[in-house]
Amino acid sequence: MIQRTTARIEARDPDIEGASWQSLLARSITDPSTLLQRLGLDSSLLGEGSRIGHAAFPVRVPEPWLARIRYGDPADPLLRQVLPLADEGEERPGFVTDPLQEADATAAPGLIRKYRSRALLMVTGQCAINCRYCFRRHFPYEDHRLTPRQRETVIDTLRASPEINEVIFSGGDPLAVNDHLLSQWASALSTVPSLTRLRIHSRLPVVIPQRVDDALLEWIGSTRLSVVMVVHVNHPREIDDQVCRAMARLRQAGATLLNQSVILKGVNDDPDTLQALSERLFDAGILPYYLHGFDPVAGAHHFDVNDQRARELVRQLQARLPGYLVPRLVREVPDRPGKTLLDVGMEEGGE
Ligand SMILES: *Cc1c(COP(=O)(O)O)cnc(C)c1O
Ligand code: SF4
């Protein structure tokens, strides 16, 4: 049985508000039992499969994320994203370690060329939070981590590839790296004439909004490249006031803000949540961009939402929201030059 505490206790740690992102990152919870204990939940939620999952892809939950989880609620959608359930130990046919077959697309160490005009730069393998459904949870980051000496090779490769006009800082979470290194990358990239945009795919400004500090805003605001920040929010409650303030500062520095989500069972697989998510994103100055169909990654089958259900949900969104708040339902298909749009069709009549 799961124990619920009736007393209203906050999981919030009073020291997090003014802390630096580096200290918050370092103080993250990395133990499943501690995570449950902090939320007043019983460790019977964990099973043998949780231990297997945690060993393969360790728990990592920073305090500002923990503070947004409802105390005593084992089904909380923010908790579900980070807690290794016993389901992780079950093997399912079709659920594999590299569903996107990224291992084959390396152009130079750290540089992945899956698309004609954009190149992915794997800045780091580290993340601020380990999302249980991550399609890169089995990714061999050690093979891709960039050393400063490899930077020159990457820049040379980009100079020799004028069809690439956008570099995407990817990972892991590229903002887990310090701003000194990131600003060096931004300067080096700005010397490549064909590059016009720098995209940053990061969950950190949402997970630890303190990440949006002066040092980050300084290089984002001063590069000649247009900066596009794609954050990753799956549930409206991930966006609290502090996240809103961080987003406002990023916009002031000139960044365009977009969001990608993953459709996840038990987190956002209903029309009310998805609608609230789009509205909340807009309030925070972020436009919904992609809603990813679920990728069958080993250990995450309990998040699976089939494409037919995902299409139905997006159809419902189309009937409820202006077009600019409806994310594109997509799937990454290995060897295709871009995302594959899942055709959702139209809702008949109104709701
Ligand atoms: C799809 C994808 C991209 C490229 O996104 P586009 O907006 O289609 O250019 C980059 N990184 C990851 C992880 C992706 O899934
Ligand atoms: S932040 Fe992104 S890359 Fe990191 S674990 Fe979560 S989904 Fe995966």
Coordinates of C-alpha atoms and ligand atoms in Angstrom, one line a residue:
M1 CA 0.0 0.0 0.0
I2 CA 1.1 3.5 -0.7
Q3 CA 1.1 5.7 2.4
R4 CA -0.4 9.2 2.1
T5 CA 0.2 11.8 4.7
T6 CA -2.8 14.1 5.4
A7 CA -0.7 16.9 6.9
R8 CA 0.3 19.5 4.3
I9 CA 4.0 19.3 4.3
E10 CA 6.1 21.1 1.6
A11 CA 8.9 19.2 0.0
R12 CA 10.4 22.5 -0.8
D13 CA 13.9 23.2 0.5
P14 CA 14.1 26.8 1.8
D15 CA 17.6 27.3 0.5
I16 CA 16.9 26.8 -3.2
E17 CA 15.6 30.2 -4.2
G18 CA 18.9 32.2 -4.2
A19 CA 21.3 29.3 -4.9
S20 CA 23.5 29.1 -8.0
W21 CA 22.5 26.6 -10.7
Q22 CA 25.9 24.8 -10.2
S23 CA 25.2 24.2 -6.5
L24 CA 21.6 23.1 -7.3
L25 CA 22.9 20.7 -9.9
A26 CA 25.5 19.3 -7.5
R27 CA 22.9 18.9 -4.7
S28 CA 20.4 16.9 -6.9
I29 CA 18.8 13.8 -5.4
T30 CA 20.4 10.7 -6.9
D31 CA 18.8 8.0 -4.8
P32 CA 15.2 6.7 -5.4
S33 CA 14.5 6.0 -1.7
T34 CA 15.5 9.6 -0.7
L35 CA 13.3 10.9 -3.5
L36 CA 10.2 9.0 -2.1
Q37 CA 11.1 9.9 1.5
R38 CA 11.2 13.6 0.7
L39 CA 7.7 13.3 -0.8
G40 CA 6.3 11.3 2.1
L41 CA 5.9 8.2 -0.1
D42 CA 6.6 4.6 0.8
S43 CA 9.5 2.8 -0.8
S44 CA 7.1 0.0 -1.7
L45 CA 6.6 2.0 -4.9
L46 CA 10.1 0.6 -5.9
G47 CA 10.6 -2.9 -7.1
E48 CA 13.4 -5.1 -8.5
G49 CA 12.8 -3.4 -11.9
S50 CA 13.4 0.0 -10.3
R51 CA 16.9 -1.2 -9.2
I52 CA 17.6 -2.4 -12.7
G53 CA 16.5 0.9 -14.2
H54 CA 18.3 3.0 -11.6
A55 CA 21.5 1.0 -12.2
A56 CA 21.3 1.5 -16.0
F57 CA 20.2 5.2 -15.9
P58 CA 20.5 6.7 -12.4
V59 CA 17.9 8.8 -10.7
R60 CA 18.7 12.5 -10.9
V61 CA 16.3 15.1 -9.6
P62 CA 17.3 18.7 -8.7
E63 CA 15.6 20.5 -5.8
P64 CA 13.7 23.0 -7.9
W65 CA 11.9 20.2 -9.7
L66 CA 11.2 18.3 -6.5
A67 CA 9.6 21.5 -5.1
R68 CA 7.0 21.3 -7.9
I69 CA 5.9 17.7 -7.2
R70 CA 2.8 17.3 -5.0
Y71 CA 3.7 16.0 -1.6
G72 CA 2.3 12.5 -1.0
D73 CA 1.0 11.9 -4.5
P74 CA 2.5 8.8 -6.1
A75 CA 0.7 9.6 -9.4
D76 CA 2.1 13.1 -9.7
P77 CA 3.0 13.7 -13.3
L78 CA 6.3 15.4 -12.5
L79 CA 7.2 12.5 -10.2
R80 CA 6.3 9.9 -12.8
Q81 CA 8.8 11.5 -15.2
V82 CA 11.8 10.9 -12.8
L83 CA 10.9 7.9 -10.6
P84 CA 12.1 4.5 -11.8
L85 CA 9.1 2.3 -11.5
A86 CA 9.3 -1.5 -11.3
D87 CA 8.1 -1.6 -14.9
E88 CA 11.6 -0.5 -16.0
G89 CA 12.9 -4.1 -15.5
E90 CA 10.4 -5.6 -17.9
E91 CA 11.7 -6.3 -21.4
R92 CA 9.3 -5.8 -24.2
P93 CA 9.7 -6.9 -27.8
G94 CA 10.3 -3.8 -30.0
F95 CA 11.6 -1.6 -27.2
V96 CA 15.2 -1.1 -28.0
T97 CA 18.3 0.8 -26.7
D98 CA 18.8 3.0 -29.8
P99 CA 15.3 3.5 -31.3
L100 CA 16.6 6.4 -33.5
Q101 CA 19.7 4.6 -34.7
E102 CA 21.8 7.7 -34.0
A103 CA 25.0 5.6 -33.5
D104 CA 25.5 5.7 -37.3
A105 CA 25.3 9.4 -38.1
T106 CA 28.5 10.8 -36.7
A107 CA 30.3 13.3 -39.0
A108 CA 33.2 14.3 -36.7
P109 CA 33.5 13.4 -33.0
G110 CA 30.7 15.2 -31.3
L111 CA 29.0 16.3 -34.5
I112 CA 25.9 14.4 -35.7
R113 CA 24.6 15.0 -39.2
K114 CA 21.1 13.7 -39.5
Y115 CA 19.7 16.6 -41.4
R116 CA 20.9 18.5 -44.5
S117 CA 20.9 22.1 -43.1
R118 CA 21.3 21.5 -39.4
A119 CA 24.1 19.7 -37.5
L120 CA 23.8 18.5 -33.9
L121 CA 26.7 19.2 -31.6
M122 CA 26.8 16.9 -28.6
V123 CA 28.2 19.4 -26.1
T124 CA 27.9 17.0 -23.1
G125 CA 26.4 13.7 -22.2
Q126 CA 25.2 15.1 -18.8
C127 CA 21.7 16.1 -18.0
A128 CA 20.3 18.0 -15.1
I129 CA 17.5 15.5 -14.7
N130 CA 17.2 12.0 -15.9
C131 CA 13.8 11.5 -17.5
R132 CA 12.8 7.9 -17.4
Y133 CA 11.4 7.8 -20.9
C134 CA 14.5 9.5 -22.5
F135 CA 15.2 8.0 -25.9
R136 CA 18.9 8.6 -25.2
R137 CA 18.9 6.8 -21.9
H138 CA 21.2 4.2 -23.4
F139 CA 23.3 6.5 -25.6
P140 CA 27.0 5.9 -25.5
Y141 CA 27.9 9.4 -24.6
E142 CA 31.5 8.6 -23.7
D143 CA 32.1 8.1 -27.4
H144 CA 30.8 11.5 -28.3
R145 CA 32.0 13.8 -25.5
L146 CA 34.0 16.7 -27.1
T147 CA 37.4 17.7 -26.0
P148 CA 38.6 21.3 -26.6
R149 CA 41.0 19.9 -29.2
Q150 CA 38.2 18.4 -31.2
R151 CA 36.5 21.8 -31.5
E152 CA 38.8 22.8 -34.4
T153 CA 37.9 19.6 -36.3
V154 CA 34.2 20.4 -35.8
I155 CA 34.7 24.0 -37.0
D156 CA 36.6 22.8 -40.1
T157 CA 33.9 20.3 -40.9
L158 CA 31.3 23.1 -40.7
R159 CA 33.3 25.4 -42.9
A160 CA 33.5 22.7 -45.5
S161 CA 29.7 22.1 -45.3
P162 CA 28.1 25.4 -46.4
E163 CA 24.7 23.8 -46.7
I164 CA 24.6 23.8 -42.9
N165 CA 23.2 27.1 -41.6
E166 CA 22.2 26.1 -38.1
V167 CA 24.0 24.3 -35.3
I168 CA 22.0 22.7 -32.6
F169 CA 23.6 22.4 -29.2
S170 CA 22.4 19.0 -28.0
G171 CA 23.4 16.4 -25.5
G172 CA 22.6 15.4 -22.8
D173 CA 21.7 18.9 -21.9
P174 CA 24.1 21.4 -23.4
L175 CA 23.3 23.9 -20.6
A176 CA 24.8 21.5 -18.1
V177 CA 28.1 22.9 -19.3
N178 CA 29.5 26.1 -18.0
D179 CA 29.1 29.4 -19.9
H180 CA 32.8 29.9 -20.4
L181 CA 32.9 26.8 -22.6
L182 CA 29.5 27.6 -24.3
S183 CA 30.5 31.2 -25.1
Q184 CA 33.8 29.8 -26.6
W185 CA 31.7 27.5 -28.8
A186 CA 29.4 30.4 -29.8
S187 CA 32.4 32.6 -30.8
A188 CA 34.0 29.8 -32.8
L189 CA 30.8 29.0 -34.6
S190 CA 30.2 32.7 -35.4
T191 CA 33.4 32.6 -37.5
V192 CA 31.7 30.2 -39.9
P193 CA 30.1 32.4 -42.5
S194 CA 27.4 30.0 -43.6
L195 CA 25.9 29.7 -40.0
T196 CA 23.0 32.0 -39.2
R197 CA 21.3 30.3 -36.3
L198 CA 22.3 28.7 -33.1
R199 CA 19.7 26.4 -31.5
I200 CA 19.9 25.2 -28.0
H201 CA 17.9 22.1 -27.0
S202 CA 17.8 22.2 -23.2
R203 CA 15.5 21.3 -20.4
L204 CA 17.6 23.1 -17.8
P205 CA 15.9 26.5 -17.8
V206 CA 12.7 24.6 -16.8
V207 CA 14.3 22.1 -14.4
I208 CA 16.6 24.6 -12.7
P209 CA 15.4 28.1 -13.7
Q210 CA 18.4 29.6 -11.8
R211 CA 20.4 28.4 -14.9
V212 CA 19.2 31.5 -16.7
D213 CA 21.7 33.8 -15.0
D214 CA 23.8 36.8 -16.2
A215 CA 26.6 34.7 -17.6
L216 CA 24.2 32.8 -19.9
L217 CA 22.3 35.9 -21.0
E218 CA 25.6 37.6 -21.7
W219 CA 26.7 35.3 -24.5
I220 CA 23.2 34.6 -25.8
G221 CA 22.6 38.3 -26.1
S222 CA 25.9 39.1 -27.8
T223 CA 26.4 36.5 -30.5
R224 CA 25.8 37.5 -34.1
L225 CA 23.9 34.2 -34.5
S226 CA 20.1 34.2 -34.0
V227 CA 19.5 32.1 -30.9
V228 CA 16.5 29.7 -30.8
M229 CA 16.0 27.9 -27.5
V230 CA 13.9 24.8 -27.6
V231 CA 12.9 23.9 -24.0
H232 CA 11.2 20.6 -23.0
V233 CA 8.0 20.8 -21.0
N234 CA 5.5 17.9 -20.8
H235 CA 3.1 19.1 -18.2
P236 CA 1.7 22.6 -17.3
R237 CA 2.8 22.3 -13.7
E238 CA 6.4 22.3 -14.7
I239 CA 6.1 26.0 -15.4
D240 CA 6.0 27.9 -12.1
D241 CA 6.6 31.7 -11.6
Q242 CA 10.4 31.3 -11.4
V243 CA 10.4 29.5 -14.8
C244 CA 8.2 32.3 -16.2
R245 CA 10.8 34.9 -15.0
A246 CA 13.7 32.9 -16.5
M247 CA 11.8 32.7 -19.9
A248 CA 11.1 36.5 -19.8
R249 CA 14.9 37.1 -19.4
L250 CA 15.8 34.8 -22.2
R251 CA 13.3 36.6 -24.5
Q252 CA 14.8 40.0 -23.4
A253 CA 18.2 38.7 -24.5
G254 CA 16.8 38.0 -27.9
A255 CA 16.1 34.3 -27.9
T256 CA 13.1 32.8 -29.7
L257 CA 11.5 30.3 -27.3
L258 CA 9.9 27.0 -28.5
N259 CA 8.8 23.9 -26.7
Q260 CA 9.0 20.2 -27.4
S261 CA 7.1 17.6 -25.5
V262 CA 6.8 13.9 -25.6
I263 CA 3.4 12.2 -25.4
L264 CA 3.6 10.2 -22.2
K265 CA 1.1 7.9 -20.6
G266 CA 0.1 9.0 -17.1
V267 CA 1.7 12.4 -17.6
N268 CA 0.0 14.3 -20.5
D269 CA -2.1 11.8 -22.5
D270 CA -5.4 13.6 -22.1
P271 CA -6.8 16.6 -23.9
D272 CA -7.3 18.8 -20.8
T273 CA -3.6 18.5 -19.8
L274 CA -2.3 19.1 -23.3
Q275 CA -4.6 22.1 -23.7
A276 CA -3.5 23.6 -20.4
L277 CA 0.1 22.9 -21.4
S278 CA -0.2 25.0 -24.6
E279 CA -1.9 27.8 -22.7
R280 CA 0.7 27.8 -20.0
L281 CA 3.5 27.8 -22.5
F282 CA 2.1 30.8 -24.2
D283 CA 1.7 32.6 -20.9
A284 CA 5.4 32.0 -20.4
G285 CA 6.3 33.4 -23.8
I286 CA 7.0 29.9 -25.4
L287 CA 5.3 28.5 -28.5
P288 CA 4.5 24.8 -28.7
Y289 CA 6.6 23.3 -31.5
Y290 CA 6.8 19.5 -31.4
L291 CA 4.8 16.8 -29.7
H292 CA 6.9 13.7 -30.1
G293 CA 5.3 10.4 -30.7
F294 CA 6.6 7.9 -28.2
D295 CA 9.9 6.2 -29.1
P296 CA 10.0 2.6 -28.0
V297 CA 13.1 2.8 -25.8
A298 CA 13.9 -0.2 -23.6
G299 CA 12.8 0.3 -20.0
A300 CA 10.1 2.9 -20.8
H301 CA 7.2 0.9 -22.1
H302 CA 5.0 2.1 -19.3
F303 CA 4.9 5.5 -20.9
D304 CA 3.9 4.2 -24.3
V305 CA 0.9 6.0 -26.0
N306 CA 0.2 4.6 -29.4
D307 CA 0.1 6.8 -32.5
Q308 CA -3.6 6.5 -33.0
R309 CA -4.3 7.8 -29.6
A310 CA -1.7 10.6 -30.0
R311 CA -3.4 11.6 -33.3
E312 CA -6.8 11.7 -31.6
L313 CA -5.5 13.9 -28.8
V314 CA -4.0 16.4 -31.3
R315 CA -7.3 16.4 -33.2
Q316 CA -9.0 17.5 -30.0
L317 CA -6.4 20.2 -29.5
Q318 CA -7.1 21.5 -33.0
A319 CA -10.8 21.9 -32.1
R320 CA -9.9 23.7 -28.8
L321 CA -7.0 26.0 -29.6
P322 CA -5.7 28.5 -32.1
G323 CA -3.5 26.9 -34.7
Y324 CA -0.3 28.5 -33.2
L325 CA -0.9 26.7 -29.9
V326 CA -1.2 23.2 -31.5
P327 CA 2.1 21.4 -31.5
R328 CA 3.2 19.4 -34.6
L329 CA 2.8 15.7 -33.9
V330 CA 6.0 14.1 -35.2
R331 CA 8.1 11.1 -35.1
E332 CA 11.8 10.7 -35.8
V333 CA 12.2 7.9 -38.4
P334 CA 15.8 6.7 -38.9
D335 CA 17.4 7.8 -42.2
R336 CA 14.7 10.4 -43.1
P337 CA 16.1 13.9 -43.7
G338 CA 13.7 15.5 -41.2
K339 CA 10.9 14.8 -38.8
T340 CA 8.0 12.8 -40.1
L341 CA 4.7 14.6 -39.5
L342 CA 1.9 12.3 -38.3
D343 CA -1.2 13.3 -40.2
V344 CA -3.9 13.9 -37.6
G345 CA -6.8 14.8 -39.9
M346 CA -9.6 17.0 -38.7
E347 CA -12.2 16.8 -36.0
E348 CA -15.7 16.5 -37.5
G349 CA -17.8 19.5 -36.5
G350 CA -17.2 21.1 -33.1
E351 CA -16.8 19.5 -29.7
Ligands
LIG1 C1 14.2 16.6 -34.4 C2 15.3 16.8 -33.6 C3 16.2 17.9 -34.0 C4 16.0 18.7 -35.2 O1 14.8 19.4 -35.1 P1 14.2 20.2 -36.3 O2 13.4 21.2 -35.6 O3 13.3 19.2 -37.1 O4 15.3 20.8 -37.1 C5 17.3 18.1 -33.2 N1 17.5 17.3 -32.1 C6 16.7 16.4 -31.7 C7 17.0 15.6 -30.5 C8 15.6 16.1 -32.4 O5 14.8 15.1 -32.1
SF4_2 S1 16.6 16.3 -20.2 FE1 16.3 15.5 -22.3 S2 18.1 14.4 -22.8 FE2 18.1 14.7 -20.6 S3 17.2 12.8 -19.8 FE3 15.5 14.3 -20.0 S4 14.7 13.9 -22.1 FE4 16.7 12.9 -22.0

